[in-house]
PDB file of C-alpha atoms in Angstrom:
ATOM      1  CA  UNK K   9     161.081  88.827 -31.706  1.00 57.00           C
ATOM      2  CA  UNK K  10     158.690  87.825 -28.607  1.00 65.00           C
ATOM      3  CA  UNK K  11     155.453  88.843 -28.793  1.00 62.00           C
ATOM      4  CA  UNK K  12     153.361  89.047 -25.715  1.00 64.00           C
ATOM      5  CA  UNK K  13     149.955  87.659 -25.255  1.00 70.00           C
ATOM      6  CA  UNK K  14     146.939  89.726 -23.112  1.00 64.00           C
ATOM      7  CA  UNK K  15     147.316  93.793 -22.592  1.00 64.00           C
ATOM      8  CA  UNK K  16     150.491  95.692 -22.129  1.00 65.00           C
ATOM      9  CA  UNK K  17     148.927  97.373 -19.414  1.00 66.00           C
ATOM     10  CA  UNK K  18     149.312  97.346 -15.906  1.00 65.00           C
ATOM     11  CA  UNK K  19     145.848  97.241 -13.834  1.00 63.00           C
ATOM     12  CA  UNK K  20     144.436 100.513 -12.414  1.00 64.00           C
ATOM     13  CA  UNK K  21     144.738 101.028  -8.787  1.00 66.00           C
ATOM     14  CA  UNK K  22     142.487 103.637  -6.610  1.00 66.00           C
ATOM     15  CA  UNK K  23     139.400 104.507  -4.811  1.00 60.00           C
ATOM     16  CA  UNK K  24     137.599 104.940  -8.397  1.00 61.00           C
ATOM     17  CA  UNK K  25     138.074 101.541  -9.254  1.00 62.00           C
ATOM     18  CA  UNK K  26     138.590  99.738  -5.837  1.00 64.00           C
ATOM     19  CA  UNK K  27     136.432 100.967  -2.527  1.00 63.00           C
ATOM     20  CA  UNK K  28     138.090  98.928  -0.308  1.00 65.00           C
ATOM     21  CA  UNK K  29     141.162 100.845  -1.119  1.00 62.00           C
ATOM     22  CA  UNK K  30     140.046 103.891   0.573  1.00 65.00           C
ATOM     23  CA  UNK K  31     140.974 103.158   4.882  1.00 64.00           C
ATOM     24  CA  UNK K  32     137.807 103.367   6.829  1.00 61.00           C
ATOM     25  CA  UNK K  33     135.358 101.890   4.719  1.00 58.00           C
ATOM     26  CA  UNK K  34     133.221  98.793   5.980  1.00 58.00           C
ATOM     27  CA  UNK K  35     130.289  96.977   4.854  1.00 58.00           C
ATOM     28  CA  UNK K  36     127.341  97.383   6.432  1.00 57.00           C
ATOM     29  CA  UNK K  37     127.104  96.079  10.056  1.00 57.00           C
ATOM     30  CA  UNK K  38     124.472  93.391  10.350  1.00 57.00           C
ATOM     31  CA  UNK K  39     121.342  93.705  12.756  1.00 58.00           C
ATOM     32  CA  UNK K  40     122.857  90.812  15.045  1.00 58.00           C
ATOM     33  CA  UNK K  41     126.405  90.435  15.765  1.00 57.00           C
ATOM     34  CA  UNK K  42     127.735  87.067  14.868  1.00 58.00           C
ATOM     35  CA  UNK K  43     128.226  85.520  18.429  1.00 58.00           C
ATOM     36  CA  UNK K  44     124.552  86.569  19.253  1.00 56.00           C
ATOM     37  CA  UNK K  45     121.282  84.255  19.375  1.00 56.00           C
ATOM     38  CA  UNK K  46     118.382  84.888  17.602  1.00 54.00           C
ATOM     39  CA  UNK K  47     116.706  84.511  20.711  1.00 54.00           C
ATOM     40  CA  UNK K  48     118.256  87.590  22.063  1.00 54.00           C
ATOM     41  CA  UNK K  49     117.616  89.782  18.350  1.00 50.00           C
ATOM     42  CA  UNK K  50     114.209  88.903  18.959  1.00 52.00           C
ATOM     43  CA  UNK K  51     113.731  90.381  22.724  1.00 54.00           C
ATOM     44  CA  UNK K  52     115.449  93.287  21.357  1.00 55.00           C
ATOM     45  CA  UNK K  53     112.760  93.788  18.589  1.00 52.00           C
ATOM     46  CA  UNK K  54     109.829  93.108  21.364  1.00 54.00           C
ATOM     47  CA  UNK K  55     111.105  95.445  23.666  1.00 53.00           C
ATOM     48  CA  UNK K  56     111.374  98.446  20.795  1.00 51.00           C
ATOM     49  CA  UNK K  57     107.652  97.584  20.069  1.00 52.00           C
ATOM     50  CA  UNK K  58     106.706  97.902  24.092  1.00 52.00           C
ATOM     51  CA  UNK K  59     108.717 101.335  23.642  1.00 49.00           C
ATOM     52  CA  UNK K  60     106.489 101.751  20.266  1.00 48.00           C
ATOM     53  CA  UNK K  61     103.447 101.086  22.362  1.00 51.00           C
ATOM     54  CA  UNK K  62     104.417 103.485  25.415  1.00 50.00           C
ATOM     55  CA  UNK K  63     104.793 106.055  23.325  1.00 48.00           C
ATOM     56  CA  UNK K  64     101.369 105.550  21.377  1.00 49.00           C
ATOM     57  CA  UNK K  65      99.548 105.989  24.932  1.00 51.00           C
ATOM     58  CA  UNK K  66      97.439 109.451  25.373  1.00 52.00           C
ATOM     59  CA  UNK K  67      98.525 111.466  28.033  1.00 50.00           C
ATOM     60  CA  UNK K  68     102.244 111.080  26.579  1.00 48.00           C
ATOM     61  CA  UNK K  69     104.163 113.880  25.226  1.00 51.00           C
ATOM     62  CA  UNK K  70     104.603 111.859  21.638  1.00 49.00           C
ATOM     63  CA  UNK K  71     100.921 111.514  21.478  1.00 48.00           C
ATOM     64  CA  UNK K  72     100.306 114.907  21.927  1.00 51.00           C
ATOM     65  CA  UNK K  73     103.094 116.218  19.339  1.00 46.00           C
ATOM     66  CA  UNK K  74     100.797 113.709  16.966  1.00 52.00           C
ATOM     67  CA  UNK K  75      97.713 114.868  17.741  1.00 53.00           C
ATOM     68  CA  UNK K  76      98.862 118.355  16.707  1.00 56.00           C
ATOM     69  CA  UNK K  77     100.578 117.214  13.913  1.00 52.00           C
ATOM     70  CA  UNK K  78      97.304 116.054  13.089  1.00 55.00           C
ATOM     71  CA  UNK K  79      94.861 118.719  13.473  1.00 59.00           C
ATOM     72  CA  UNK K  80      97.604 120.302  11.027  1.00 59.00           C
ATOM     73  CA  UNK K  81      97.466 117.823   8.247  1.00 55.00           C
ATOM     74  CA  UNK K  82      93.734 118.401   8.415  1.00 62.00           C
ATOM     75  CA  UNK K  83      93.519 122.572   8.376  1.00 61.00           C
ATOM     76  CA  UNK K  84      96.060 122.508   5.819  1.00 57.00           C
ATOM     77  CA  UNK K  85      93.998 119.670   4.006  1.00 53.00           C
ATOM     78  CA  UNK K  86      90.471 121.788   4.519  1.00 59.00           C
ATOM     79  CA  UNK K  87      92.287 125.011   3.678  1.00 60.00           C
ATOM     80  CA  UNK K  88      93.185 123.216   0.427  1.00 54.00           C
ATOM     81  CA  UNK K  89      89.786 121.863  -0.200  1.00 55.00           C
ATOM     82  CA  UNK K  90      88.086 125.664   0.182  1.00 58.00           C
ATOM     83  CA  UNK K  91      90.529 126.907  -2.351  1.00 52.00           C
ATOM     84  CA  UNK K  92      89.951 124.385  -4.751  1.00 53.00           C
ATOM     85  CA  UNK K  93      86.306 124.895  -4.583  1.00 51.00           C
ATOM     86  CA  UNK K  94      86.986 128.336  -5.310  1.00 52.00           C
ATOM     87  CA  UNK K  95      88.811 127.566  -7.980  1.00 54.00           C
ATOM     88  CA  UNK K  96      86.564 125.168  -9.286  1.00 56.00           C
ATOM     89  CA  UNK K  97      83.751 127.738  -9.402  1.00 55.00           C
ATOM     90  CA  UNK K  98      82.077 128.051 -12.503  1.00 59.00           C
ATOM     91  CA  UNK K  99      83.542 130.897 -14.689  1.00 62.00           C
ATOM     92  CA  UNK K 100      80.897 132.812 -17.565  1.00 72.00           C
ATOM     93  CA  UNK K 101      83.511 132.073 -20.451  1.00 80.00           C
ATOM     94  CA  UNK K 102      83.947 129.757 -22.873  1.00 88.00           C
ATOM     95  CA  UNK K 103      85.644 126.411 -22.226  1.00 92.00           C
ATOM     96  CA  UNK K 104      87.637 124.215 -24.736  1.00 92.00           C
ATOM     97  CA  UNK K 105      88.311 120.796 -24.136  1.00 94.00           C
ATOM     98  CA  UNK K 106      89.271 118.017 -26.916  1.00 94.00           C
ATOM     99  CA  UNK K 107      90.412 114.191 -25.604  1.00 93.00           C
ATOM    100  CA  UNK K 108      91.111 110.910 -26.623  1.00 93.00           C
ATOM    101  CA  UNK K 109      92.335 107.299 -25.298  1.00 93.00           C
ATOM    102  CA  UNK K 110      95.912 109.167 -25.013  1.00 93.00           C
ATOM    103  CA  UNK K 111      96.125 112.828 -24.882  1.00 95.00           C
ATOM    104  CA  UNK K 112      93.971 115.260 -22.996  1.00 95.00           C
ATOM    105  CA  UNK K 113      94.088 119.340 -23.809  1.00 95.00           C
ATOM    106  CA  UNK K 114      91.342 121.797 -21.600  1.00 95.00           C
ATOM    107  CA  UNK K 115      91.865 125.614 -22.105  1.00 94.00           C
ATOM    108  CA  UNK K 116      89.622 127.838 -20.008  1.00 92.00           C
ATOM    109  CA  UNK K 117      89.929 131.062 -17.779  1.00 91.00           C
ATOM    110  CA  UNK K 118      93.339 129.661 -15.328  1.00 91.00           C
ATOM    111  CA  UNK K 119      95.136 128.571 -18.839  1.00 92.00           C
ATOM    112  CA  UNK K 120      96.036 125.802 -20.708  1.00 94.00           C
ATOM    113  CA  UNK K 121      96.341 122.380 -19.260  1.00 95.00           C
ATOM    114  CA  UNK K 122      98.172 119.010 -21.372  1.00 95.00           C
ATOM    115  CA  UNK K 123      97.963 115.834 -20.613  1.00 94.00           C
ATOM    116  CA  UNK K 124      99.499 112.515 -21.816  1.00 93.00           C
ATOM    117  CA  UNK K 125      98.821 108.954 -20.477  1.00 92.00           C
ATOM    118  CA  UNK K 126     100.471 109.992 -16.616  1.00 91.00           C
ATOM    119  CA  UNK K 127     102.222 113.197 -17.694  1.00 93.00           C
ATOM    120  CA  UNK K 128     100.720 116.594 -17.230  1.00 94.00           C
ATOM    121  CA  UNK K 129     101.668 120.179 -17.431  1.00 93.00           C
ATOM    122  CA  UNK K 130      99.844 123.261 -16.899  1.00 95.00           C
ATOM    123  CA  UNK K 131     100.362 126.967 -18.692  1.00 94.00           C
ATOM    124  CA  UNK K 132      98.727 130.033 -16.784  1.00 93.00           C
ATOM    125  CA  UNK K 133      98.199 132.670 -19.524  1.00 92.00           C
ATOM    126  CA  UNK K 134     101.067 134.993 -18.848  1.00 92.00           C
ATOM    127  CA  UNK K 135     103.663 131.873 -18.828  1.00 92.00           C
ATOM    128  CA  UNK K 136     101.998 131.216 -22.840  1.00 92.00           C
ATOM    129  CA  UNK K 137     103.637 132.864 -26.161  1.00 92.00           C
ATOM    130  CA  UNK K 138     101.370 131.763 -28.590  1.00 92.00           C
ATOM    131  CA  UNK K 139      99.277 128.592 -29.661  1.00 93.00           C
ATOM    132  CA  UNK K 140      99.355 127.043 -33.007  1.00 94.00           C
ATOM    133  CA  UNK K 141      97.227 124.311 -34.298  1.00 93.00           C
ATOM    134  CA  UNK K 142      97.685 122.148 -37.296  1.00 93.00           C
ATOM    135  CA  UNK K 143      94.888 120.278 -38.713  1.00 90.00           C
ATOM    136  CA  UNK K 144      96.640 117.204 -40.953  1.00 87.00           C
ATOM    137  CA  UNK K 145      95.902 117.592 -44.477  1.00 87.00           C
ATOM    138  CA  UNK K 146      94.995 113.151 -44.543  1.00 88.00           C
ATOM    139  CA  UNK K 147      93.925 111.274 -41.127  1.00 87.00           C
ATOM    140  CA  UNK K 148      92.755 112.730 -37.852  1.00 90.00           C
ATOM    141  CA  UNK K 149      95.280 113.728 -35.280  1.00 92.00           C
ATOM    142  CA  UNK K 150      94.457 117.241 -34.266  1.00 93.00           C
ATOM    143  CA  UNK K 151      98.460 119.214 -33.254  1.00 94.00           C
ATOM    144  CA  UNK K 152      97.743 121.592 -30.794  1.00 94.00           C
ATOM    145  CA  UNK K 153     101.013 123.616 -29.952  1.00 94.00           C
ATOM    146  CA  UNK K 154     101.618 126.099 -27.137  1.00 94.00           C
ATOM    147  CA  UNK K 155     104.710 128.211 -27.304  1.00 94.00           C
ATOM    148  CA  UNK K 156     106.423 129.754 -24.331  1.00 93.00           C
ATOM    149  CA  UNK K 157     108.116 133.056 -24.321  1.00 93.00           C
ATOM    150  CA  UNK K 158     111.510 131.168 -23.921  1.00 92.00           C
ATOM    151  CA  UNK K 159     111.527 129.606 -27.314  1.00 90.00           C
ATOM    152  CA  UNK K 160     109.989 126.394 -26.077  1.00 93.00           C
ATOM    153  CA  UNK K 161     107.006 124.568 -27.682  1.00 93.00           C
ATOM    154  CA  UNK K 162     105.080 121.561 -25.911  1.00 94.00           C
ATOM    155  CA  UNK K 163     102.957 120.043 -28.925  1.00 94.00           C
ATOM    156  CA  UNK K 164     100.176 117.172 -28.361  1.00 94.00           C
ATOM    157  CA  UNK K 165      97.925 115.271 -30.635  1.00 94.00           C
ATOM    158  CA  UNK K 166      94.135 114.832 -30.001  1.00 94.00           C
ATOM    159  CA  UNK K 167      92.931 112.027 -32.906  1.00 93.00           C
ATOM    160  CA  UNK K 168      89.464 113.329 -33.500  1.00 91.00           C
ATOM    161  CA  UNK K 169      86.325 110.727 -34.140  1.00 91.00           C
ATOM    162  CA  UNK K 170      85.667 112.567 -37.632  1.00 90.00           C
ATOM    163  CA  UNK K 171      87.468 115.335 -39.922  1.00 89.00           C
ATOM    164  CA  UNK K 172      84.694 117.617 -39.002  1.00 89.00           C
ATOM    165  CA  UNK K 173      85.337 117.804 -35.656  1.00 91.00           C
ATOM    166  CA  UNK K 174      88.807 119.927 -37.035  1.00 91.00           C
ATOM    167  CA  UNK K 175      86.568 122.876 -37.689  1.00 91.00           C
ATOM    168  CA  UNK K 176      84.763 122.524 -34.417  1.00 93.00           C
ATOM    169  CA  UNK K 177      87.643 122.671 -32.814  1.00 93.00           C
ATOM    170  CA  UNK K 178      89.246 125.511 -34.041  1.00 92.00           C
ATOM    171  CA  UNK K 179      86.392 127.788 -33.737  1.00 92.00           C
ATOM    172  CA  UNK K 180      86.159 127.025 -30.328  1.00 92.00           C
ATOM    173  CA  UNK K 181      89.604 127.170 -29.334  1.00 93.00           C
ATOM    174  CA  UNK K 182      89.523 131.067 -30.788  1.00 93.00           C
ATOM    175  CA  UNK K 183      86.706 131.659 -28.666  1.00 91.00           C
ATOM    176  CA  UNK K 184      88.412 130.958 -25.654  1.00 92.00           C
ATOM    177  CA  UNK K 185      91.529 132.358 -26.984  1.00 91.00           C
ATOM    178  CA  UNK K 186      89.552 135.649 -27.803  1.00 91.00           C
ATOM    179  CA  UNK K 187      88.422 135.739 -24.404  1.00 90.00           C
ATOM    180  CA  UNK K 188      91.665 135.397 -22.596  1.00 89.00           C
ATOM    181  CA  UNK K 189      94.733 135.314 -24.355  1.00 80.00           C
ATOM    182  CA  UNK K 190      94.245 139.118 -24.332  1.00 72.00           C
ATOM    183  CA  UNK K 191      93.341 139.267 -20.980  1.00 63.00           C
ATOM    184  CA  UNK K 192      96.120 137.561 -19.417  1.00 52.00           C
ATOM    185  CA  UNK K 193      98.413 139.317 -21.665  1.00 53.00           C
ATOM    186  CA  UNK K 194      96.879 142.845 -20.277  1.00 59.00           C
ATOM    187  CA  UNK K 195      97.283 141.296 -16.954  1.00 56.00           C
ATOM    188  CA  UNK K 196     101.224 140.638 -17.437  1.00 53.00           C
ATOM    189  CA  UNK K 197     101.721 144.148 -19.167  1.00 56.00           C
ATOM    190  CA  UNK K 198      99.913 145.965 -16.295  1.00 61.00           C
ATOM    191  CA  UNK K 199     102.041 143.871 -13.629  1.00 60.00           C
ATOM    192  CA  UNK K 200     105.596 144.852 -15.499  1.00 58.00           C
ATOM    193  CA  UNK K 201     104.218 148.684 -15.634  1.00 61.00           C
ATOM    194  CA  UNK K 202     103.772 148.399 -11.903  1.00 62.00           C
ATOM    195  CA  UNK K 203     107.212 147.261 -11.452  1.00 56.00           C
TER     196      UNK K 203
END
């Protein structure tokens, strides 16, 4: 009997394993053609930047399209600015905000806002279930844990200076769960009523 060394199996054929198989495909032309001179790839490149230039000259039409663009960027900019001074208005209510080197966690009249190292997400109240928190029977990582109606939870971990600050903490976040938990709850009932 003859045995056979390497794989019984012929080698796959096809655009999924081969690109070149497929007619029509090429690899990327280069800037310069072959038979050119760099001397002439570089008088092409000064005479786009001359275009460039022409273009950049007031009085042209491109200028003008910029120039509106412009004033644009800046209303829209300004418009934001206004409404984020309105929104950063200072609101009678209570305020709770716990943070350390990592995690961040503010709750206040808009909702509740996470945040670890670059990643951030923000709850209004009607978008919020509940919120649990779990003080750690040894050590001092404070879970804060806000539910969504969808069956979703987004926990984070604030490690407090000091086991007292747990208490501290908790009374504080009731406040300003007191205050508008309820509220924004009324809010969503009252909006579904009207629909």
């Amino acid at each position: 009997m003859e045995q056979r060394i390497g794989s019984g199996s012929q080698p796959l054929e096809g655009a999924g394993f081969d690109p070149a198989f497929v007619p029509g495909l090429t690899s990327p032309a280069s800037v310069a053609p072959k038979g050119a001179k760099k001397e002439d790839a570089a008088g092409e490149a000064d005479s786009e930047e001359t275009a460039l230039d022409d273009a950049d000259e007031p009085g042209t039409e491109a200028a003008d399209v910029i120039d509106d663009a412009d004033d644009d960027a800046e209303d829209a900019v300004d418009e934001a600015d206004e409404a984020d001074d309105e929104d950063d208005a200072p609101v009678d209510g209570p305020v709770f905000e716990a943070a350390d080197r990592r995690a961040r966690i503010a709750v206040d009249h808009k909702g509740v806002r996470l945040t670890l190292d670059d990643q951030e997400c923000e709850f209004r109240w009607d978008e919020i279930g509940a919120i649990e928190t779990e003080s750690p029977r040894f050590g001092k990582r404070y879970t804060i844990t806000v539910h969504t109606p969808d069956r979703r939870w987004y926990p984070i971990e604030i490690e407090a200076t000091a086991r007292s600050s747990f208490k501290e903490w908790d009374e504080q976040l009731d406040a300003v769960l007191d205050a508008y938990f309820e509220e924004g709850a009324e809010a969503a009932a009252e909006e579904s009523d009207a629909d």
